[in-house]
Tab-separated table of C-alpha atoms in Angstrom:
chain	number	residue	atom	x	y	z
A	294	MET	CA	14.970	-12.465	-16.321
A	295	TYR	CA	10.767	-12.609	-17.174
A	296	GLY	CA	11.702	-16.735	-16.850
A	297	ILE	CA	11.645	-15.391	-12.631
A	298	VAL	CA	8.615	-12.909	-13.107
A	299	THR	CA	6.152	-15.245	-14.378
A	300	THR	CA	7.120	-18.439	-11.624
A	301	SER	CA	6.514	-15.398	-8.896
A	302	LEU	CA	3.424	-14.864	-10.559
A	303	GLY	CA	1.756	-18.716	-10.313
A	304	GLN	CA	2.897	-19.157	-14.134
A	305	PRO	CA	6.003	-20.540	-15.337
A	306	GLU	CA	4.948	-21.772	-18.950
A	307	LEU	CA	3.642	-17.855	-19.806
A	308	PRO	CA	4.988	-16.435	-22.639
A	309	ALA	CA	6.567	-12.923	-21.971
A	310	VAL	CA	8.710	-9.999	-23.306
A	311	TYR	CA	10.861	-8.889	-21.229
A	312	VAL	CA	11.129	-4.855	-22.110
A	313	ARG	CA	15.433	-4.381	-20.526
A	314	HIS	CA	15.578	-0.669	-17.993
A	315	PRO	CA	16.712	2.682	-18.082
A	316	ILE	CA	12.873	3.352	-20.197
A	317	VAL	CA	11.486	6.602	-20.112
A	318	SER	CA	15.264	7.592	-18.822
A	319	VAL	CA	16.762	7.483	-22.399
A	320	PRO	CA	16.193	9.704	-25.431
A	321	HIS	CA	13.162	9.529	-27.848
A	322	PRO	CA	15.347	7.848	-31.388
A	323	GLU	CA	16.392	5.000	-28.459
A	324	MET	CA	13.263	4.909	-26.826
A	325	ARG	CA	11.599	4.017	-30.901
A	326	GLY	CA	14.717	1.775	-31.561
A	327	ARG	CA	13.697	-0.764	-28.865
A	328	ALA	CA	9.743	-0.283	-30.039
A	329	ALA	CA	9.370	-2.310	-32.356
A	330	PRO	CA	10.962	-5.416	-31.924
A	331	VAL	CA	9.210	-6.114	-28.947
A	332	MET	CA	5.988	-5.536	-30.373
A	333	THR	CA	7.172	-8.285	-33.391
A	334	ALA	CA	8.307	-10.456	-30.498
A	335	LEU	CA	5.044	-9.757	-28.409
A	336	VAL	CA	2.919	-10.908	-31.763
A	337	GLU	CA	4.949	-14.138	-31.651
A	338	VAL	CA	4.533	-14.186	-28.547
A	339	THR	CA	0.500	-14.093	-28.472
A	340	THR	CA	-0.356	-15.970	-32.215
A	341	GLU	CA	2.103	-18.183	-32.024
A	342	ALA	CA	0.799	-21.609	-33.428
A	343	SER	CA	2.885	-23.697	-35.501
A	344	PRO	CA	2.943	-27.410	-34.685
A	345	ARG	CA	5.684	-27.167	-32.302
A	346	ALA	CA	4.160	-24.696	-29.964
A	347	ALA	CA	0.681	-27.103	-30.373
A	348	GLU	CA	2.952	-30.057	-30.053
A	349	ASP	CA	4.662	-27.559	-26.918
A	350	THR	CA	1.393	-26.741	-25.556
A	351	TYR	CA	0.226	-30.437	-25.585
A	352	ARG	CA	3.128	-31.024	-23.796
A	353	ARG	CA	2.905	-29.078	-20.716
A	354	ALA	CA	-0.378	-30.351	-19.882
A	355	THR	CA	-0.567	-33.783	-20.537
A	356	ALA	CA	2.784	-33.213	-18.418
A	357	ALA	CA	1.010	-31.093	-15.371
A	358	SER	CA	-0.321	-33.093	-13.380
A	359	SER	CA	3.666	-35.013	-12.512
A	360	ARG	CA	5.215	-31.679	-12.633
A	361	PRO	CA	5.914	-30.258	-8.505
A	362	ARG	CA	3.111	-27.833	-7.731
A	363	ALA	CA	3.426	-24.539	-6.705
A	364	ALA	CA	3.384	-23.301	-3.527
A	365	THR	CA	0.123	-22.258	-3.557
A	366	GLU	CA	-1.766	-25.820	-3.951
A	367	ILE	CA	0.856	-26.981	-1.804
A	368	VAL	CA	-1.161	-28.584	1.644
A	369	GLU	CA	-1.994	-26.539	4.213
A	370	ARG	CA	0.267	-28.745	6.913
A	371	ILE	CA	4.377	-29.016	6.461
A	372	THR	CA	6.694	-30.218	8.745
A	373	VAL	CA	9.653	-28.863	10.224
A	374	PRO	CA	11.831	-29.362	13.030
A	375	ASP	CA	10.544	-27.797	15.766
A	376	ASP	CA	13.344	-25.487	16.687
A	377	PRO	CA	13.668	-21.540	16.040
A	378	GLU	CA	15.798	-21.144	13.085
A	379	ALA	CA	15.310	-24.545	10.918
A	380	ILE	CA	11.809	-23.142	11.041
A	381	PHE	CA	12.913	-19.456	10.600
A	382	GLU	CA	15.224	-20.132	7.616
A	383	ARG	CA	12.398	-23.259	5.875
A	384	PHE	CA	10.130	-19.912	5.269
A	385	ALA	CA	12.633	-17.577	4.188
A	386	ARG	CA	14.557	-20.375	1.760
A	387	GLU	CA	10.303	-20.922	0.335
A	388	GLY	CA	9.987	-16.700	0.309
A	389	TRP	CA	7.567	-16.960	2.519
A	390	THR	CA	8.588	-14.017	4.624
A	391	ASP	CA	9.500	-10.597	4.703
A	392	GLY	CA	13.580	-11.383	5.495
A	393	LEU	CA	13.149	-11.359	9.324
A	394	PRO	CA	11.714	-14.168	12.074
A	395	ILE	CA	8.464	-14.917	12.141
A	396	VAL	CA	6.147	-16.780	14.822
A	397	PRO	CA	5.084	-20.699	13.166
A	398	PRO	CA	1.465	-20.769	12.425
A	399	THR	CA	1.523	-23.702	14.229
A	400	GLU	CA	-2.620	-25.015	14.002
A	401	GLU	CA	-3.504	-24.504	17.567
A	402	ARG	CA	-2.605	-21.069	17.104
A	403	VAL	CA	-3.925	-20.412	13.586
A	404	THR	CA	-7.189	-21.610	14.945
A	405	ARG	CA	-6.429	-18.920	18.152
A	406	MET	CA	-6.032	-16.637	15.430
A	407	LEU	CA	-9.848	-17.395	13.672
A	408	ALA	CA	-12.154	-17.070	16.489
A	409	ALA	CA	-11.738	-13.365	16.095
A	410	THR	CA	-13.597	-13.935	13.072
A	411	ASP	CA	-17.425	-14.927	12.393
A	412	LEU	CA	-16.132	-15.298	8.478
A	413	ASP	CA	-16.347	-19.305	7.469
A	414	PRO	CA	-12.635	-19.685	7.203
A	415	ALA	CA	-12.522	-20.798	4.237
A	416	ALA	CA	-14.437	-18.714	2.315
A	417	SER	CA	-11.759	-15.639	0.165
A	418	LEU	CA	-12.171	-12.236	0.351
A	419	GLY	CA	-11.019	-12.602	-3.890
A	420	PRO	CA	-8.120	-13.170	-5.577
A	421	MET	CA	-5.099	-11.285	-5.456
A	422	ALA	CA	-3.221	-9.408	-7.583
A	423	PRO	CA	-0.840	-10.703	-9.359
A	424	ARG	CA	-0.621	-14.542	-8.164
A	425	TRP	CA	-4.552	-14.183	-8.442
A	426	GLY	CA	-3.954	-16.279	-4.991
A	427	GLU	CA	-7.138	-16.615	-3.531
A	428	THR	CA	-7.514	-14.830	0.039
A	429	THR	CA	-8.856	-17.498	2.354
A	430	ILE	CA	-10.003	-16.330	5.986
A	431	THR	CA	-7.880	-19.352	7.151
A	432	THR	CA	-4.479	-18.254	4.766
A	433	LEU	CA	-5.101	-15.172	5.850
A	434	ALA	CA	-4.883	-15.552	9.758
A	435	VAL	CA	-2.387	-17.215	9.325
A	436	ASN	CA	0.071	-15.039	7.664
A	437	ALA	CA	-1.329	-12.440	10.962
A	438	VAL	CA	0.401	-15.379	13.343
A	439	MET	CA	3.602	-15.794	10.995
A	440	ALA	CA	3.435	-11.234	11.307
A	441	GLY	CA	3.281	-11.625	15.129
A	442	CYS	CA	-0.564	-10.475	15.199
A	443	ALA	CA	-2.524	-10.700	18.829
A	444	PRO	CA	-5.822	-12.163	18.021
A	445	ALA	CA	-7.526	-9.669	18.571
A	446	TYR	CA	-5.846	-7.395	15.525
A	447	PHE	CA	-7.553	-9.768	13.216
A	448	PRO	CA	-11.209	-7.750	12.435
A	449	VAL	CA	-8.322	-4.285	11.395
A	450	VAL	CA	-6.765	-7.286	9.145
A	451	LEU	CA	-9.511	-7.932	7.574
A	452	THR	CA	-11.378	-4.337	6.609
A	453	ALA	CA	-7.403	-3.623	5.915
A	454	VAL	CA	-6.970	-6.933	3.024
A	455	ARG	CA	-10.505	-5.368	1.363
A	456	ALA	CA	-9.544	-2.051	1.125
A	457	ILE	CA	-6.184	-2.174	-0.672
A	458	LEU	CA	-8.131	-5.900	-2.570
A	459	ALA	CA	-10.419	-2.216	-3.652
A	460	LYS	CA	-9.738	-1.703	-7.640
A	461	PRO	CA	-9.452	2.357	-6.758
A	462	PHE	CA	-6.334	1.072	-4.567
A	463	ASN	CA	-4.694	-0.388	-7.473
A	464	LEU	CA	-3.211	-3.212	-6.430
A	465	TYR	CA	-2.346	-4.349	-9.305
A	466	GLY	CA	-0.117	-1.525	-9.726
A	467	VAL	CA	0.842	-1.162	-6.035
A	468	GLN	CA	2.441	-4.572	-6.058
A	469	GLY	CA	4.584	-4.482	-9.434
A	470	THR	CA	4.939	-1.415	-10.210
A	471	THR	CA	9.849	0.901	-9.896
A	472	ASN	CA	7.364	3.246	-7.150
A	473	PRO	CA	8.261	2.573	-3.857
A	474	ALA	CA	4.695	2.828	-2.861
A	475	SER	CA	2.862	0.581	-0.492
A	476	PRO	CA	0.292	0.479	1.578
A	477	VAL	CA	-0.904	3.275	4.727
A	478	LEU	CA	-2.671	1.889	6.962
A	479	ILE	CA	-5.128	4.156	8.546
A	480	VAL	CA	-7.448	3.053	12.353
A	481	ASN	CA	-10.174	5.232	13.471
A	482	GLY	CA	-12.485	4.948	16.440
A	483	PRO	CA	-12.956	2.289	19.184
A	484	ILE	CA	-10.992	-0.458	17.830
A	485	ALA	CA	-8.329	1.505	17.278
A	486	ARG	CA	-8.297	2.187	20.968
A	487	GLU	CA	-9.897	-0.780	22.118
A	488	ILE	CA	-6.895	-2.698	20.293
A	489	GLY	CA	-3.606	-0.393	21.309
A	490	ILE	CA	-2.617	0.996	18.206
A	491	ASN	CA	-0.452	3.861	18.319
A	492	ALA	CA	-2.027	7.094	17.380
A	493	ARG	CA	0.905	8.972	19.251
A	494	GLY	CA	4.724	9.525	19.604
A	495	ASN	CA	6.443	7.960	17.475
A	496	LEU	CA	3.394	6.208	15.468
A	497	PHE	CA	5.955	5.252	12.206
A	498	GLY	CA	8.412	4.028	14.211
A	499	PRO	CA	8.795	0.557	16.801
A	500	GLY	CA	8.038	-0.136	20.424
A	501	PHE	CA	3.950	-0.817	19.316
A	502	ARG	CA	3.292	-4.923	18.156
A	503	ALA	CA	-0.467	-3.552	16.597
A	504	ASN	CA	0.897	-1.013	14.493
A	505	ALA	CA	4.429	-3.234	13.712
A	506	THR	CA	2.030	-6.388	13.129
A	507	ILE	CA	-0.756	-5.715	11.450
A	508	GLY	CA	1.170	-3.834	8.968
A	509	ARG	CA	3.391	-6.096	8.573
A	510	ALA	CA	0.064	-9.573	7.478
A	511	ILE	CA	-0.402	-7.545	5.005
A	512	ARG	CA	3.488	-7.403	3.468
A	513	LEU	CA	3.237	-10.755	3.841
A	514	ILE	CA	0.063	-11.321	2.684
A	515	MET	CA	1.080	-9.287	-1.009
A	516	THR	CA	3.144	-11.313	-0.608
A	517	THR	CA	3.019	-15.013	0.033
A	518	ILE	CA	-1.614	-14.844	-1.308
A	519	GLY	CA	-0.474	-11.664	-3.752
A	520	GLY	CA	2.909	-13.068	-6.057
A	521	GLY	CA	4.829	-8.924	-4.766
A	522	VAL	CA	8.024	-11.258	-4.367
A	523	PRO	CA	10.501	-8.290	-4.042
A	524	GLN	CA	13.244	-8.431	-7.505
A	525	GLN	CA	11.268	-10.284	-9.261
A	526	ALA	CA	6.826	-9.278	-9.594
A	527	ASP	CA	7.848	-6.287	-6.986
A	528	LYS	CA	9.661	-3.752	-9.248
A	529	SER	CA	10.455	-1.007	-6.752
A	530	THR	CA	13.526	-0.235	-7.650
A	531	LEU	CA	14.785	1.470	-4.867
A	532	GLY	CA	11.403	0.555	-2.151
A	533	ASN	CA	11.343	2.272	1.017
A	534	PRO	CA	10.799	1.297	4.995
A	535	ALA	CA	7.415	1.412	5.072
A	536	LYS	CA	6.859	-1.153	2.823
A	537	TYR	CA	7.422	-3.989	6.271
A	538	THR	CA	4.813	-2.360	7.946
A	539	CYS	CA	2.884	1.086	7.953
A	540	CYS	CA	-0.263	0.988	10.881
A	541	PHE	CA	-1.260	3.555	12.842
A	542	ALA	CA	-4.599	5.244	14.447
A	543	GLU	CA	-5.605	9.019	14.277
A	544	ASN	CA	-4.872	11.023	17.521
A	545	GLU	CA	-8.832	11.463	17.629
A	546	ALA	CA	-8.548	12.715	20.846
A	547	GLN	CA	-6.061	15.248	20.549
A	548	SER	CA	-7.582	16.534	17.012
A	549	PRO	CA	-9.333	19.839	16.875
A	550	TRP	CA	-11.655	18.277	13.985
A	551	ALA	CA	-13.998	15.377	13.285
A	552	PRO	CA	-11.677	12.699	12.517
A	553	LEU	CA	-11.393	10.802	8.449
A	554	HIS	CA	-13.818	8.279	8.960
A	555	VAL	CA	-16.110	10.946	10.308
A	556	GLU	CA	-15.584	13.086	6.760
A	557	ARG	CA	-15.843	9.958	4.773
A	558	GLY	CA	-19.178	9.606	5.901
A	559	PHE	CA	-18.226	6.937	9.193
A	560	ALA	CA	-20.397	7.299	12.478
A	561	PRO	CA	-18.126	8.301	15.070
A	562	GLU	CA	-18.101	5.153	16.621
A	563	THR	CA	-18.229	2.926	14.087
A	564	SER	CA	-14.600	2.066	13.402
A	565	THR	CA	-12.379	1.785	9.482
A	566	VAL	CA	-9.346	0.917	8.514
A	567	THR	CA	-8.072	3.335	5.855
A	568	ALA	CA	-5.302	2.215	3.372
A	569	PHE	CA	-3.485	4.972	1.008
A	570	GLY	CA	-1.513	3.996	-1.652
A	571	GLY	CA	2.373	5.824	-1.316
A	572	ALA	CA	5.325	6.407	-0.839
A	573	ALA	CA	7.499	6.781	2.869
A	574	PRO	CA	6.477	9.619	4.842
A	575	ALA	CA	9.023	11.855	5.158
A	576	ASN	CA	9.031	14.686	7.425
A	577	ILE	CA	8.256	18.640	7.823
A	578	ILE	CA	9.246	20.355	10.831
A	579	GLU	CA	7.576	22.800	11.784
A	580	LYS	CA	8.440	25.943	14.406
A	581	SER	CA	6.232	29.404	13.380
A	582	LYS	CA	3.658	30.865	16.523
A	583	THR	CA	0.488	31.860	13.235
A	584	ALA	CA	-1.141	29.791	10.978
A	585	ALA	CA	-0.294	31.580	7.978
A	586	GLU	CA	3.464	31.119	8.722
A	587	MET	CA	3.406	27.308	8.490
A	588	LEU	CA	0.643	26.446	6.721
A	589	ALA	CA	2.886	27.836	3.439
A	590	THR	CA	6.254	26.018	4.944
A	591	ILE	CA	4.152	22.423	4.601
A	592	ALA	CA	2.608	23.322	1.422
A	593	ARG	CA	5.977	24.114	0.560
A	594	ALA	CA	6.938	21.101	1.755
A	595	LEU	CA	4.222	19.073	0.269
A	596	ALA	CA	5.016	20.656	-3.089
A	597	VAL	CA	8.953	18.715	-3.470
A	598	SER	CA	10.087	18.535	-6.953
A	599	GLY	CA	11.414	15.227	-8.101
A	600	SER	CA	8.957	14.006	-5.964
A	601	ASN	CA	5.682	11.232	-6.276
A	602	ASN	CA	3.708	14.798	-5.768
A	603	MET	CA	4.968	15.396	-8.410
A	604	PHE	CA	4.064	13.163	-10.332
A	605	MET	CA	2.431	11.050	-9.181
A	606	SER	CA	-0.393	11.508	-7.026
A	607	ARG	CA	-4.221	11.039	-6.838
A	608	GLU	CA	-3.912	12.068	-3.552
A	609	ALA	CA	-1.471	13.181	-1.046
A	610	LEU	CA	-1.783	12.317	2.889
A	611	LEU	CA	-0.877	15.156	5.300
A	612	VAL	CA	-0.475	13.162	9.071
A	613	LEU	CA	-0.761	16.717	11.085
A	614	GLY	CA	1.044	16.322	14.218
A	615	PRO	CA	-1.102	17.540	17.071
A	616	GLU	CA	0.901	21.118	17.404
A	617	HIS	CA	0.807	22.025	14.494
A	618	ALA	CA	-3.154	20.939	14.076
A	619	ALA	CA	-4.175	23.242	17.634
A	620	ILE	CA	-1.505	26.125	15.879
A	621	ALA	CA	-4.134	26.183	13.017
A	622	ALA	CA	-7.595	25.326	15.131
A	623	ARG	CA	-6.725	28.453	17.365
A	624	GLU	CA	-7.031	30.806	14.642
A	625	GLY	CA	-9.952	29.257	13.281
A	626	PHE	CA	-9.786	27.090	10.747
A	627	ASP	CA	-11.554	24.202	10.537
A	628	LYS	CA	-9.755	21.623	8.779
A	629	ALA	CA	-11.909	22.383	4.477
A	630	ARG	CA	-10.406	25.273	5.281
A	631	VAL	CA	-6.773	24.058	5.915
A	632	ARG	CA	-6.419	21.788	3.134
A	633	GLU	CA	-8.079	24.954	1.002
A	634	THR	CA	-5.311	26.708	1.228
A	635	LEU	CA	-2.788	23.921	1.095
A	636	PHE	CA	-4.909	22.938	-2.251
A	637	GLU	CA	-3.470	26.477	-3.313
A	638	ARG	CA	0.272	26.842	-2.117
A	639	ALA	CA	1.599	23.703	-2.155
A	640	ARG	CA	2.732	24.270	-6.025
A	641	ILE	CA	5.229	23.751	-7.751
A	642	PRO	CA	7.128	25.982	-9.756
A	643	PHE	CA	7.673	25.189	-14.144
A	644	ALA	CA	11.012	26.853	-13.432
A	645	GLU	CA	11.509	24.668	-11.060
A	646	ILE	CA	11.041	21.502	-13.025
A	647	GLY	CA	13.276	21.304	-16.541
A	648	ARG	CA	11.903	20.883	-19.840
A	649	SER	CA	12.004	17.237	-19.988
A	650	ASN	CA	9.713	16.642	-16.846
A	651	ALA	CA	7.867	19.093	-18.110
A	652	ASP	CA	6.807	17.202	-21.894
A	653	VAL	CA	6.194	13.410	-19.289
A	654	LEU	CA	4.039	15.523	-16.928
A	655	ALA	CA	1.967	17.481	-19.349
A	656	VAL	CA	0.425	14.655	-20.050
A	657	TRP	CA	0.492	12.456	-17.241
A	658	ARG	CA	-1.053	15.584	-15.426
A	659	GLY	CA	-2.309	17.698	-17.285
A	660	PRO	CA	-4.927	18.904	-15.730
A	661	CYS	CA	-2.470	20.267	-11.878
A	662	ILE	CA	-0.828	22.362	-14.286
A	663	GLU	CA	-2.439	26.413	-13.971
A	664	GLU	CA	-0.850	29.807	-15.482
A	665	ALA	CA	-1.124	32.846	-13.865
A	666	ASP	CA	0.655	36.288	-15.389
A	667	GLY	CA	2.763	34.091	-17.745
A	668	GLN	CA	3.911	31.711	-14.833
A	669	ARG	CA	3.257	28.179	-14.839
A	670	THR	CA	2.170	26.007	-11.909
A	671	LEU	CA	2.252	22.440	-11.210
A	672	ARG	CA	-0.101	21.519	-8.342
A	673	ILE	CA	0.254	17.726	-6.506
A	674	VAL	CA	-3.371	16.823	-6.736
A	675	GLU	CA	-6.197	17.754	-8.322
A	676	LYS	CA	-8.899	19.186	-6.520
A	677	PRO	CA	-8.545	20.000	-2.793
A	678	GLU	CA	-10.306	16.591	-2.299
A	679	ASP	CA	-6.906	14.567	-3.333
A	680	LEU	CA	-5.634	16.630	0.223
A	681	VAL	CA	-6.435	13.556	2.981
A	682	ILE	CA	-5.555	15.322	6.325
A	683	VAL	CA	-5.344	13.481	9.338
A	684	VAL	CA	-4.166	14.936	13.035
A	685	ALA	CA	-1.307	12.624	14.433
A	686	GLY	CA	1.369	12.215	16.831
A	687	GLY	CA	3.097	13.577	19.997
A	688	ALA	CA	3.900	16.205	20.976
A	689	GLY	CA	6.657	18.687	18.647
A	690	ASN	CA	5.987	20.714	15.658
A	691	HIS	CA	6.463	18.300	13.631
A	692	SER	CA	4.289	16.430	10.499
A	693	ALA	CA	4.664	14.876	7.893
A	694	SER	CA	4.566	14.443	3.487
A	695	ILE	CA	3.874	11.032	2.157
A	696	PRO	CA	3.280	11.463	-0.970
A	697	GLY	CA	0.597	9.123	-3.368
A	698	TRP	CA	0.816	7.184	-6.807
A	699	TYR	CA	-1.343	6.245	-8.991
A	700	SER	CA	-4.140	5.073	-6.301
A	701	ARG	CA	-7.394	6.152	-4.453
A	702	SER	CA	-7.630	6.173	-0.819
A	703	VAL	CA	-10.063	3.261	-0.208
A	704	THR	CA	-12.159	3.761	4.017
A	705	LEU	CA	-13.929	-0.062	4.851
A	706	PRO	CA	-15.212	-0.451	8.934
A	707	ILE	CA	-15.240	-3.357	10.834
A	708	THR	CA	-18.303	-5.984	10.099
A	709	ARG	CA	-19.229	-9.116	11.484
A	710	ALA	CA	-20.241	-11.488	8.728
A	711	ASP	CA	-23.565	-10.222	8.317
A	712	GLY	CA	-22.619	-6.896	7.638
A	713	SER	CA	-23.771	-5.128	10.157
A	714	PRO	CA	-20.890	-3.186	12.392
A	715	LEU	CA	-17.954	-4.829	14.599
A	716	ARG	CA	-17.965	-2.089	18.281
A	717	ALA	CA	-15.566	-3.696	19.696
A	718	VAL	CA	-13.011	-7.140	19.242
A	719	ALA	CA	-14.301	-8.676	22.030
A	720	GLU	CA	-17.832	-9.075	21.263
A	721	LEU	CA	-15.318	-12.055	19.745
A	722	VAL	CA	-12.502	-12.262	21.064
A	723	ARG	CA	-12.677	-13.548	25.094
A	724	ARG	CA	-10.248	-12.975	26.767
């Protein structure tokens, strides 16, 4: 098993110790019984200095030049028959797809994609965990073509990559966890409207090329460059459909409040991408006619026992439907007041948690635990600012909860190579 994992990381010879699951759910005596041999094995593989080990190291080093090169070392051009099925079969066999057909990344298509940025095609945005492959602009363009992106989407893809590579996002953890966490991309500003990112009805669903292919490009990049291969480095127990793609715009036109990027210090005319690490969206249907009743329901929907918001949310994301936002605004609620109200009410009573989980939470989420009048409750986040609220969607009494993970959202501006804000993609892409 560990051989498969280390190969997916681009280091097939890496010494490793495999610890079989389950881990957290086994009784403490059994867990302690497993720990001793694991520690012994770790010491052995990290300190082995026998003549045989030295000989093996020398053999591996001298044989390196004769071994087939890893996928990341293969020359940029490959030749395949000019047949859609043959192309898909080759890419699927190599692990260069998400299981769905791809657009063949011909030199002509990649060149058109590169025309949508003024960055040097040989430049890299940095190494991507856990394989630590270099995110060169050309390689990112290849993946964007494969995902079906139009060239106009490429500046958004590049900014999203920069966001997930930022340390607070914790991409290394997102890539390898057993949790279903994955990047959720929120686009703000005029570029979202210019390239047609859906902010209205069915924004988590099908039918909108920009939403579907930008999010898909990020998943392909995380797999082909970062090495987040399912059932190998990607250890997600169940996964979630948003791991294929999850990208949408905030519905700024129908929001009664300042949009997310303005809250975070950017000018309204600046376009941004926010990367949030979280689980799949969970629908909240609420038909009350008052803000108090509506927010009480939403608070209970956020504070669900067994969700990520119970165990590990550094932040929690609420996608508030325009009708729900209008109800709150009509009664004088600004976004700060909505956030404070939900922060106070979104709690899980320890009576609903269970003793074993309570022991875990005491270690994992101590700052979120409060006791009053003999009742212990668990907040879903540590402070109000950790509740991220955006207004999006179409008509209807619906909102959505996206529970977080051990990740902090990152908002970055879409810029030119010199760091100045890109006002419109049309400045780079001639249509």
